[in-house]
Coordinates of C-alpha atoms in Angstrom, one line a residue:
M1 CA 8.1 18.5 0.1
A2 CA 10.3 21.8 1.7
A3 CA 11.0 21.9 5.6
I4 CA 7.9 23.0 6.9
D5 CA 6.5 20.9 5.2
W6 CA 8.1 18.1 7.4
L7 CA 7.9 20.3 10.3
V8 CA 4.1 19.8 9.9
L9 CA 3.7 16.0 9.3
I10 CA 5.6 15.1 12.0
L11 CA 4.4 16.9 14.4
Y12 CA 0.9 15.4 13.1
F13 CA 2.0 12.8 14.1
L14 CA 3.9 13.2 17.4
L15 CA -0.4 14.8 18.1
M16 CA -1.6 11.3 17.6
I17 CA 1.0 9.5 19.4
G18 CA 0.6 12.2 22.0
I19 CA -3.0 11.3 22.4
G20 CA -2.6 7.8 22.3
V21 CA -0.3 8.5 25.3
W22 CA -2.8 10.5 27.4
S23 CA -5.3 7.9 26.0
Y24 CA -3.3 4.9 28.2
R25 CA -4.7 6.2 31.4
R26 CA -8.3 6.6 30.5
V27 CA -7.7 2.4 30.2
G28 CA -8.2 0.6 33.1
N29 CA -9.7 -2.7 31.3
A30 CA -10.7 -4.5 28.3
E31 CA -13.9 -3.1 28.4
D32 CA -12.8 0.6 28.2
Y33 CA -10.1 -0.6 25.4
F34 CA -13.0 -1.5 22.9
T35 CA -15.7 0.2 24.0
A36 CA -14.2 3.4 25.4
G37 CA -16.7 1.9 28.8
G38 CA -19.7 3.0 27.2
K39 CA -19.8 6.9 27.7
M40 CA -18.4 8.2 24.1
P41 CA -20.5 11.3 23.9
W42 CA -22.7 10.9 20.2
W43 CA -20.8 13.8 18.7
L44 CA -17.5 12.8 19.1
A45 CA -19.0 9.0 18.0
G46 CA -20.8 10.3 14.7
V47 CA -17.2 12.3 13.9
S48 CA -15.6 9.3 15.0
H49 CA -17.8 7.1 12.7
H50 CA -17.2 9.5 9.8
M51 CA -14.0 9.7 9.8
S52 CA -13.4 6.2 9.9
G53 CA -15.9 5.6 7.2
Y54 CA -13.5 5.9 4.4
S55 CA -9.4 6.6 3.8
A56 CA -6.7 8.3 1.8
A57 CA -7.8 5.9 -1.1
V58 CA -10.6 8.5 -1.5
F59 CA -7.3 10.8 -2.5
V60 CA -6.0 7.7 -4.8
A61 CA -9.0 5.0 -6.0
Y62 CA -11.8 7.7 -5.5
A63 CA -9.7 10.6 -7.6
A64 CA -8.9 8.2 -10.1
V65 CA -12.4 8.0 -10.7
A66 CA -13.4 11.9 -10.3
Y67 CA -10.6 12.9 -12.8
Q68 CA -12.3 10.3 -15.6
Y69 CA -15.7 10.6 -15.1
G70 CA -16.5 13.7 -12.6
F71 CA -19.2 14.4 -10.9
T72 CA -20.5 10.2 -10.7
I73 CA -18.2 9.9 -7.6
Y74 CA -20.6 11.7 -5.5
V75 CA -23.7 9.9 -6.7
W76 CA -22.7 6.2 -6.2
W77 CA -20.1 6.8 -3.2
A78 CA -21.4 9.8 -0.4
V79 CA -25.2 10.0 -1.4
P80 CA -26.0 6.1 -1.1
V81 CA -23.3 5.9 2.0
S82 CA -25.2 9.1 3.2
I83 CA -28.5 7.4 2.5
A84 CA -27.5 4.0 3.9
V85 CA -26.1 5.6 7.5
F86 CA -29.5 7.8 8.3
A87 CA -31.5 4.5 7.3
G88 CA -29.2 2.5 10.3
A89 CA -29.8 5.5 12.4
F90 CA -33.6 4.8 13.0
T91 CA -33.1 0.7 12.9
I92 CA -29.4 -0.7 13.5
A93 CA -27.4 2.0 15.9
P94 CA -29.5 2.2 18.8
R95 CA -29.5 -1.6 18.9
W96 CA -25.5 -1.5 19.1
T97 CA -25.9 0.2 22.7
R98 CA -28.5 -2.0 24.0
L99 CA -26.6 -5.6 23.3
R100 CA -23.8 -3.6 25.3
E101 CA -26.3 -2.3 28.3
H102 CA -28.5 -5.8 28.2
Y103 CA -25.6 -8.3 26.7
Q104 CA -22.4 -6.8 27.9
I105 CA -20.4 -6.8 24.6
G106 CA -17.5 -6.3 23.7
S107 CA -17.1 -7.1 20.3
P108 CA -19.8 -6.6 17.8
L109 CA -19.7 -10.6 16.9
E110 CA -20.2 -11.2 20.6
Y111 CA -24.1 -11.4 20.5
L112 CA -24.1 -13.4 18.2
S113 CA -23.5 -16.6 20.3
T114 CA -26.5 -16.0 22.1
R115 CA -28.0 -14.7 18.8
Y116 CA -27.5 -17.8 16.4
N117 CA -24.5 -20.7 18.0
V118 CA -21.6 -20.9 18.6
P119 CA -20.5 -22.5 15.2
T120 CA -22.2 -19.6 13.8
H121 CA -20.3 -17.5 16.0
Q122 CA -17.3 -18.9 15.0
L123 CA -17.4 -18.8 11.1
M124 CA -18.6 -15.4 11.7
A125 CA -15.9 -14.4 13.5
W126 CA -12.6 -15.7 11.4
S127 CA -14.8 -14.5 8.0
G128 CA -14.6 -11.3 8.9
I129 CA -11.4 -11.1 10.5
L130 CA -9.8 -12.7 7.0
L131 CA -11.5 -10.0 4.9
K132 CA -10.6 -6.9 7.1
V133 CA -6.8 -7.4 6.8
F134 CA -7.3 -7.2 3.2
D135 CA -9.5 -4.2 3.1
I136 CA -7.0 -2.3 5.9
G137 CA -4.0 -3.3 3.8
A138 CA -5.4 -1.7 0.7
K139 CA -5.8 1.9 2.9
W140 CA -2.0 1.3 4.1
A141 CA -1.3 1.2 -0.1
A142 CA -3.1 4.0 -0.6
I143 CA -2.0 6.6 2.0
A144 CA 2.0 5.6 0.7
I145 CA 1.4 6.4 -2.9
L146 CA 0.4 9.9 -1.9
L147 CA 3.5 10.3 -0.1
Q148 CA 5.4 8.8 -2.8
V149 CA 4.0 11.6 -4.6
F150 CA 4.8 14.2 -2.5
T151 CA 8.0 12.7 -0.7
G152 CA 9.7 10.4 -3.5
L153 CA 9.4 7.6 -0.9
P154 CA 9.2 3.7 -1.7
L155 CA 5.8 2.6 -1.0
S156 CA 7.4 -0.3 1.3
A157 CA 8.9 3.9 3.1
G158 CA 5.4 5.2 3.4
I159 CA 3.2 2.0 4.7
L160 CA 6.2 0.9 7.4
L161 CA 5.6 5.4 8.4
S162 CA 2.7 5.4 8.7
G163 CA 1.5 1.6 9.8
G164 CA 4.1 2.4 12.8
V165 CA 2.6 6.0 13.9
S166 CA -0.9 3.9 14.6
L167 CA 0.9 1.1 15.9
I168 CA 1.6 3.2 19.2
Y169 CA -0.9 4.9 19.7
S170 CA -3.5 2.2 18.4
T171 CA -2.2 -0.3 20.7
I172 CA -2.0 1.6 23.9
G173 CA -4.8 3.7 23.7
G174 CA -7.8 1.6 22.6
L175 CA -11.1 2.5 21.4
W176 CA -10.5 6.1 23.3
A177 CA -7.1 6.7 21.8
D178 CA -8.9 5.9 18.1
A179 CA -12.2 8.2 18.6
L180 CA -10.0 11.2 20.3
T181 CA -7.4 11.0 17.2
D182 CA -10.5 11.4 14.6
F183 CA -11.5 14.2 15.7
A184 CA -8.0 15.9 16.0
Q185 CA -7.5 14.7 12.2
F186 CA -11.3 15.3 11.8
L187 CA -10.8 18.8 12.4
I188 CA -6.8 18.4 10.2
Q189 CA -8.9 17.6 7.2
L190 CA -11.2 20.4 7.7
A191 CA -8.9 23.2 7.4
A192 CA -7.0 21.1 4.9
G193 CA -10.2 20.5 2.7
I194 CA -11.0 23.7 3.0
A195 CA -7.3 24.9 1.8
M196 CA -7.0 22.8 -1.3
F197 CA -11.1 23.8 -2.1
V198 CA -10.4 28.1 -2.0
I199 CA -7.1 27.4 -3.4
V200 CA -7.6 25.5 -6.4
L201 CA -11.2 27.6 -7.2
A202 CA -9.0 30.3 -6.9
N203 CA -7.2 29.5 -10.0
L204 CA -10.4 28.2 -11.4
G205 CA -11.1 32.1 -11.5
G206 CA -13.0 32.3 -8.1
I207 CA -16.2 31.8 -6.7
G208 CA -18.4 31.6 -10.6
A209 CA -16.1 28.1 -11.5
I210 CA -17.8 26.6 -9.2
A211 CA -21.1 26.4 -12.0
G212 CA -18.8 27.4 -14.5
M213 CA -15.6 24.5 -14.2
W214 CA -17.8 21.9 -15.9
S215 CA -18.0 23.6 -19.2
R216 CA -13.8 23.1 -19.4
L217 CA -14.4 19.7 -18.3
P218 CA -14.5 16.7 -21.1
A219 CA -18.2 16.0 -22.0
G220 CA -20.1 13.4 -19.4
H221 CA -18.2 14.5 -16.4
S222 CA -21.0 16.7 -14.9
D223 CA -22.9 13.5 -15.2
L224 CA -25.0 11.8 -13.1
F225 CA -23.6 8.2 -14.1
A226 CA -21.1 7.4 -16.2
G227 CA -19.2 4.7 -17.7
P228 CA -19.8 1.9 -15.4
Y229 CA -20.9 3.9 -12.8
T230 CA -24.6 2.9 -13.4
L231 CA -28.0 3.6 -11.8
W232 CA -27.6 -0.1 -10.9
F233 CA -24.2 0.6 -10.0
A234 CA -25.6 3.0 -7.3
L235 CA -27.6 0.7 -6.5
A236 CA -25.8 -1.9 -5.3
F237 CA -23.7 0.1 -3.3
L238 CA -26.0 1.9 -1.4
L239 CA -26.8 -2.4 -0.8
I240 CA -23.5 -2.7 0.5
D241 CA -23.7 0.3 2.1
F242 CA -26.6 -0.5 4.1
F243 CA -25.1 -3.5 6.1
S244 CA -21.4 -1.7 6.0
Y245 CA -21.6 1.2 7.4
N246 CA -24.0 0.5 10.1
G247 CA -22.3 -2.3 11.3
G248 CA -20.6 -4.7 9.3
T249 CA -17.8 -3.2 8.9
W250 CA -16.9 -3.6 12.1
N251 CA -15.4 0.0 13.5
L252 CA -18.2 1.3 13.0
A253 CA -20.6 -0.5 15.1
Q254 CA -17.6 0.2 17.6
R255 CA -18.8 3.9 17.8
Y256 CA -22.5 2.8 18.3
I257 CA -21.6 0.2 21.5
A258 CA -19.6 2.8 22.8
A259 CA -22.7 5.3 22.8
P260 CA -23.8 5.9 26.4
S261 CA -27.5 5.2 24.9
G262 CA -29.7 4.1 21.6
S263 CA -31.0 7.7 21.7
E264 CA -27.1 9.0 21.5
A265 CA -26.4 6.2 18.9
R266 CA -29.3 7.6 16.9
K267 CA -27.7 10.9 17.3
A268 CA -24.1 10.2 16.5
A269 CA -25.9 8.1 13.2
L270 CA -27.5 11.5 11.8
L271 CA -24.8 13.3 12.2
S272 CA -22.2 11.0 10.4
G273 CA -25.0 11.1 8.1
F274 CA -25.1 14.8 7.5
L275 CA -21.3 14.6 7.1
Y276 CA -21.2 12.5 4.0
L277 CA -23.7 14.3 2.6
F278 CA -22.3 17.3 2.4
W279 CA -18.5 17.1 3.2
P280 CA -17.8 15.4 0.0
L281 CA -18.7 18.0 -1.9
V282 CA -15.6 20.3 -1.0
L283 CA -13.4 17.4 -1.2
F284 CA -14.4 15.9 -4.2
Y285 CA -14.2 19.4 -5.9
P286 CA -9.8 19.5 -6.6
M287 CA -10.6 16.3 -8.0
W288 CA -13.0 17.1 -10.2
A289 CA -11.1 20.1 -11.6
A290 CA -7.9 18.3 -12.2
P291 CA -8.3 17.6 -15.7
I292 CA -8.4 21.3 -16.5
F293 CA -4.7 21.4 -15.0
F294 CA -3.8 18.0 -16.3
P295 CA -5.5 17.1 -19.1
H296 CA -3.7 13.8 -20.1
L297 CA -3.0 11.7 -17.0
K298 CA -1.4 8.0 -17.4
Q299 CA -2.0 7.9 -13.4
P300 CA -5.0 9.3 -12.1
D301 CA -4.9 8.2 -9.2
Q302 CA -1.7 10.7 -8.5
S303 CA -4.4 13.7 -10.1
Y304 CA -5.4 15.1 -6.1
A305 CA -1.0 14.2 -5.0
L306 CA -0.5 16.5 -8.5
L307 CA -2.8 19.6 -7.7
A308 CA -1.4 20.3 -4.2
T309 CA 2.4 19.9 -5.2
K310 CA 1.3 21.9 -8.1
F311 CA -0.6 25.4 -5.9
L312 CA -0.6 24.9 -1.2
P313 CA 2.3 26.7 -0.6
H314 CA 5.2 25.5 1.7
G315 CA 3.5 24.5 4.9
L316 CA 0.2 23.6 3.8
T317 CA 1.3 21.0 1.1
G318 CA 2.0 19.7 4.9
L319 CA -1.1 19.8 6.3
V320 CA -2.6 18.6 3.1
L321 CA -0.7 15.2 3.0
A322 CA -1.5 15.5 6.9
G323 CA -5.3 15.6 6.0
M324 CA -4.7 13.0 3.9
F325 CA -2.7 10.4 6.0
S326 CA -6.0 11.5 8.8
H327 CA -8.6 9.7 7.0
T328 CA -6.5 6.5 6.7
M329 CA -5.1 6.7 10.2
A330 CA -8.5 7.1 11.8
M331 CA -9.9 3.8 9.4
T332 CA -7.0 2.2 9.8
T333 CA -6.8 1.8 13.6
S334 CA -10.4 1.6 14.4
D335 CA -10.6 -1.4 12.4
A336 CA -7.4 -2.6 13.5
N337 CA -9.2 -2.1 17.6
A338 CA -12.2 -3.9 16.5
I339 CA -10.5 -6.7 14.8
S340 CA -8.5 -7.4 18.4
S341 CA -12.0 -7.0 19.8
V342 CA -13.5 -10.0 17.8
F343 CA -10.7 -11.7 18.3
T344 CA -10.0 -11.0 22.4
R345 CA -13.7 -11.4 23.5
D346 CA -14.9 -13.7 20.6
I347 CA -12.6 -16.2 18.9
F348 CA -9.1 -16.5 21.9
P349 CA -11.6 -18.1 24.8
R350 CA -12.2 -20.9 21.7
L351 CA -8.3 -21.6 21.1
R352 CA -7.7 -22.2 24.7
G353 CA -9.6 -24.9 25.1
K354 CA -12.3 -23.4 27.0
W355 CA -15.4 -20.9 26.1
T356 CA -15.0 -18.9 29.5
M357 CA -13.4 -15.2 29.1
L358 CA -10.6 -13.8 30.5
S359 CA -9.8 -12.0 33.6
S360 CA -9.6 -7.9 33.1
R361 CA -6.2 -7.2 32.6
G362 CA -5.6 -10.6 30.8
E363 CA -7.9 -9.4 28.5
L364 CA -6.1 -6.0 27.8
I365 CA -2.7 -8.0 27.5
V366 CA -4.7 -10.3 24.7
A367 CA -6.0 -7.1 23.1
R368 CA -2.9 -5.6 23.0
T369 CA -0.6 -8.0 21.3
T370 CA -3.4 -8.7 18.8
T371 CA -3.7 -5.1 17.5
L372 CA -0.3 -5.4 17.0
V373 CA 0.4 -8.6 15.4
L374 CA -2.8 -7.8 13.4
V375 CA -0.9 -4.1 11.8
L376 CA 2.0 -6.1 11.4
L377 CA 0.0 -8.1 9.3
T378 CA -2.2 -5.6 7.5
M379 CA 1.4 -4.0 6.6
I380 CA 2.4 -6.7 4.8
V381 CA -0.4 -6.8 2.8
A382 CA 0.1 -3.6 1.6
V383 CA 3.6 -4.0 -0.1
E384 CA 1.8 -7.0 -1.7
Q385 CA -1.2 -5.1 -2.8
R386 CA -0.5 -5.0 -6.7
A387 CA -1.3 -9.3 -6.0
F388 CA -4.2 -8.6 -5.3
G389 CA -5.3 -5.8 -8.0
G390 CA -4.0 -2.5 -6.3
V391 CA -6.6 -1.0 -4.6
L392 CA -9.0 -0.1 -6.0
G393 CA -9.2 -3.0 -7.0
L394 CA -9.5 -4.9 -2.9
L395 CA -11.6 -2.1 -1.9
V396 CA -14.2 -2.5 -4.1
S397 CA -13.5 -5.9 -6.1
W398 CA -13.1 -8.0 -2.9
F399 CA -14.0 -5.6 0.3
G400 CA -16.9 -4.8 -1.9
A401 CA -18.3 -7.4 -2.8
L402 CA -17.9 -9.8 0.1
V403 CA -18.2 -7.9 3.5
G404 CA -22.5 -8.0 2.2
P405 CA -22.5 -11.9 2.7
V406 CA -20.3 -11.5 5.6
S407 CA -22.5 -9.3 7.9
A408 CA -25.9 -10.2 6.1
A409 CA -26.6 -12.7 8.7
M410 CA -25.6 -10.1 11.2
L411 CA -27.5 -7.3 10.7
L412 CA -30.3 -8.6 9.9
G413 CA -30.0 -10.7 13.0
L414 CA -31.2 -7.8 14.8
L415 CA -34.0 -6.7 13.4
P416 CA -37.2 -8.5 14.4
A417 CA -38.5 -8.9 11.0
F418 CA -36.0 -11.8 10.5
R419 CA -36.5 -13.6 14.6
N420 CA -37.1 -16.9 12.5
S421 CA -34.0 -16.8 10.3
G422 CA -31.6 -19.4 12.7
P423 CA -28.3 -20.9 12.8
A424 CA -28.7 -22.7 9.3
A425 CA -29.8 -19.7 7.7
A426 CA -27.1 -17.2 8.8
I427 CA -24.3 -20.2 7.7
V428 CA -26.7 -20.9 4.4
S429 CA -26.5 -17.3 3.9
L430 CA -22.8 -16.8 4.2
M431 CA -21.9 -19.8 1.7
A432 CA -24.4 -17.9 -0.7
G433 CA -23.2 -15.0 -1.3
V434 CA -19.0 -15.6 -1.5
F435 CA -20.5 -18.5 -3.8
T436 CA -21.7 -16.3 -6.0
F437 CA -19.0 -13.5 -5.4
A438 CA -16.6 -16.8 -6.8
L439 CA -19.2 -17.5 -10.0
D440 CA -19.0 -13.9 -10.7
K441 CA -15.3 -13.0 -10.9
T442 CA -14.2 -16.9 -12.4
V443 CA -17.3 -17.9 -15.4
F444 CA -19.8 -15.1 -15.9
D445 CA -19.2 -12.0 -16.8
V446 CA -21.5 -10.1 -15.4
S447 CA -21.6 -6.0 -15.0
E448 CA -19.4 -4.2 -12.7
A449 CA -23.0 -3.4 -10.6
A450 CA -23.8 -7.4 -10.6
Q451 CA -20.8 -7.8 -9.1
Q452 CA -21.6 -5.5 -6.3
G453 CA -24.5 -6.2 -5.3
L454 CA -25.7 -9.8 -6.1
P455 CA -23.6 -11.4 -3.7
V456 CA -25.5 -9.4 -0.9
L457 CA -28.8 -9.7 -2.8
I458 CA -27.9 -13.2 -2.6
S459 CA -26.8 -13.6 0.8
A460 CA -30.1 -12.0 2.8
I461 CA -32.6 -13.5 -0.1
V462 CA -31.2 -16.8 1.3
F463 CA -31.4 -15.6 4.4
A464 CA -35.2 -14.8 4.7
V465 CA -36.3 -17.4 2.7
T466 CA -34.2 -20.6 5.1
G467 CA -35.6 -18.4 8.0
W468 CA -39.3 -18.3 6.4
C469 CA -38.9 -22.5 5.7
T470 CA -37.4 -23.6 9.1
R471 CA -39.0 -21.4 11.3
N472 CA -36.4 -21.4 13.7
R473 CA -37.4 -19.6 16.9
R474 CA -36.3 -20.2 20.1
P475 CA -36.9 -18.1 23.4
E476 CA -33.6 -16.2 24.0
V477 CA -34.4 -14.7 20.7
E478 CA -37.6 -13.6 21.4
Q479 CA -36.1 -12.1 24.2
M480 CA -33.1 -10.2 22.3
M481 CA -35.5 -9.0 20.2
E482 CA -38.3 -7.7 22.8
V483 CA -35.2 -6.0 24.6
L484 CA -33.6 -4.4 21.5
S485 CA -37.1 -2.9 20.0
G486 CA -37.8 0.6 21.9
D487 CA -36.2 3.2 23.3
S488 CA -37.3 2.4 26.9
G489 CA -34.8 0.0 27.4
D490 CA -32.0 2.4 27.1
S491 CA -31.2 2.6 30.7
E492 CA -32.7 0.5 32.0
S493 CA -29.7 -2.1 33.8
P494 CA -29.3 -5.4 32.1
G495 CA -32.0 -8.6 32.9

């Protein structure tokens, strides 16, 4: 990179830190830190939900899939995510806001002690934190790989750079800083993505290359499904996405919790769903074209970065790299805030030996300390990512397969159809899903689709069947189901 590219990147980092410092003044207590005081406008929540839903892994692991197999990456990744978010807009998203309004939750798991019981609450909290540490670590590793291609920096240095900047603004600014930096990052990656699209298109011969490019690519690259990415794989991913993007990934639930009302949360989800449906077509286009310019790459995960260094003029290279950083930092910092909220609100009171909440100031101190420690821990996982199968291995083989079992009871427990499923159903479903994943990884030789879809499918079935058999119907759960159903509760006071 030239000096001007470094200048663009440095200005980007300074902007992120500046937003964090500005947000610091808006954080007066733990409620502001974790839920933005329930005042986040729907358009900001929607953009933040979208930006927090994927990272620089798109430009590394998914770029490799696009290079090797073509259009299928859009079919099995972007389309299922969009469908899942649209479905959640009408079934799940408004319920998160109502939980904050009526139960004053500060974390996505806080309601579980009422919905199930404290042991179930604690089991799901610890399980989810362990899973998210590995997920965030994979994302730091992804951006470090890109930075290495652009600048030659070692992976560990790239992880320290991106993680260190994120550490500053996320620790001091909380959810407001996350959401506002998400919006700024959205504008940056929008400009960078369009610039990359236009320049690659120009080098392919102009507007006609949008359709004409496919005949120049290897056979099968225009197929909807290719290689291991079959229809069954896409359906399995759709099932996982429903749980993950509607709140099983805690930071995405926070965007709905922070909305002023259930109807505002629904609009935020619809905006995010539309962005997932249309923006990847622009984002993935250079990745699909990469085999034309680099026909025999030994490391396909570097294809997008090589395109940028080949075609972009100085200045735009730094902007595109900043756009890649934006995805990772948007997702990882919001993840860190979500984990911090779970630890501070759901776990720390139990570790103190009393099921009592801290003072407002005490909560804020614990929240910032937890965010600091967790980001440092995920950076260590990033440095050791190859021990877990690399970036794609961490994201797909581990997080993708385990997020369903961990979140099945969490999301299905919000729906009246599963009101009879109590603590036993939640615990057994989690154990069944994890056990299925372990068997798939170590004993059975199953397809990639089965490895991804079976754990969450088994968890959901076990949760429903156990609930039907035990009929664990409690008055407090009946009251919760009544509160969470219907838009009439959006503006009512708790109780």
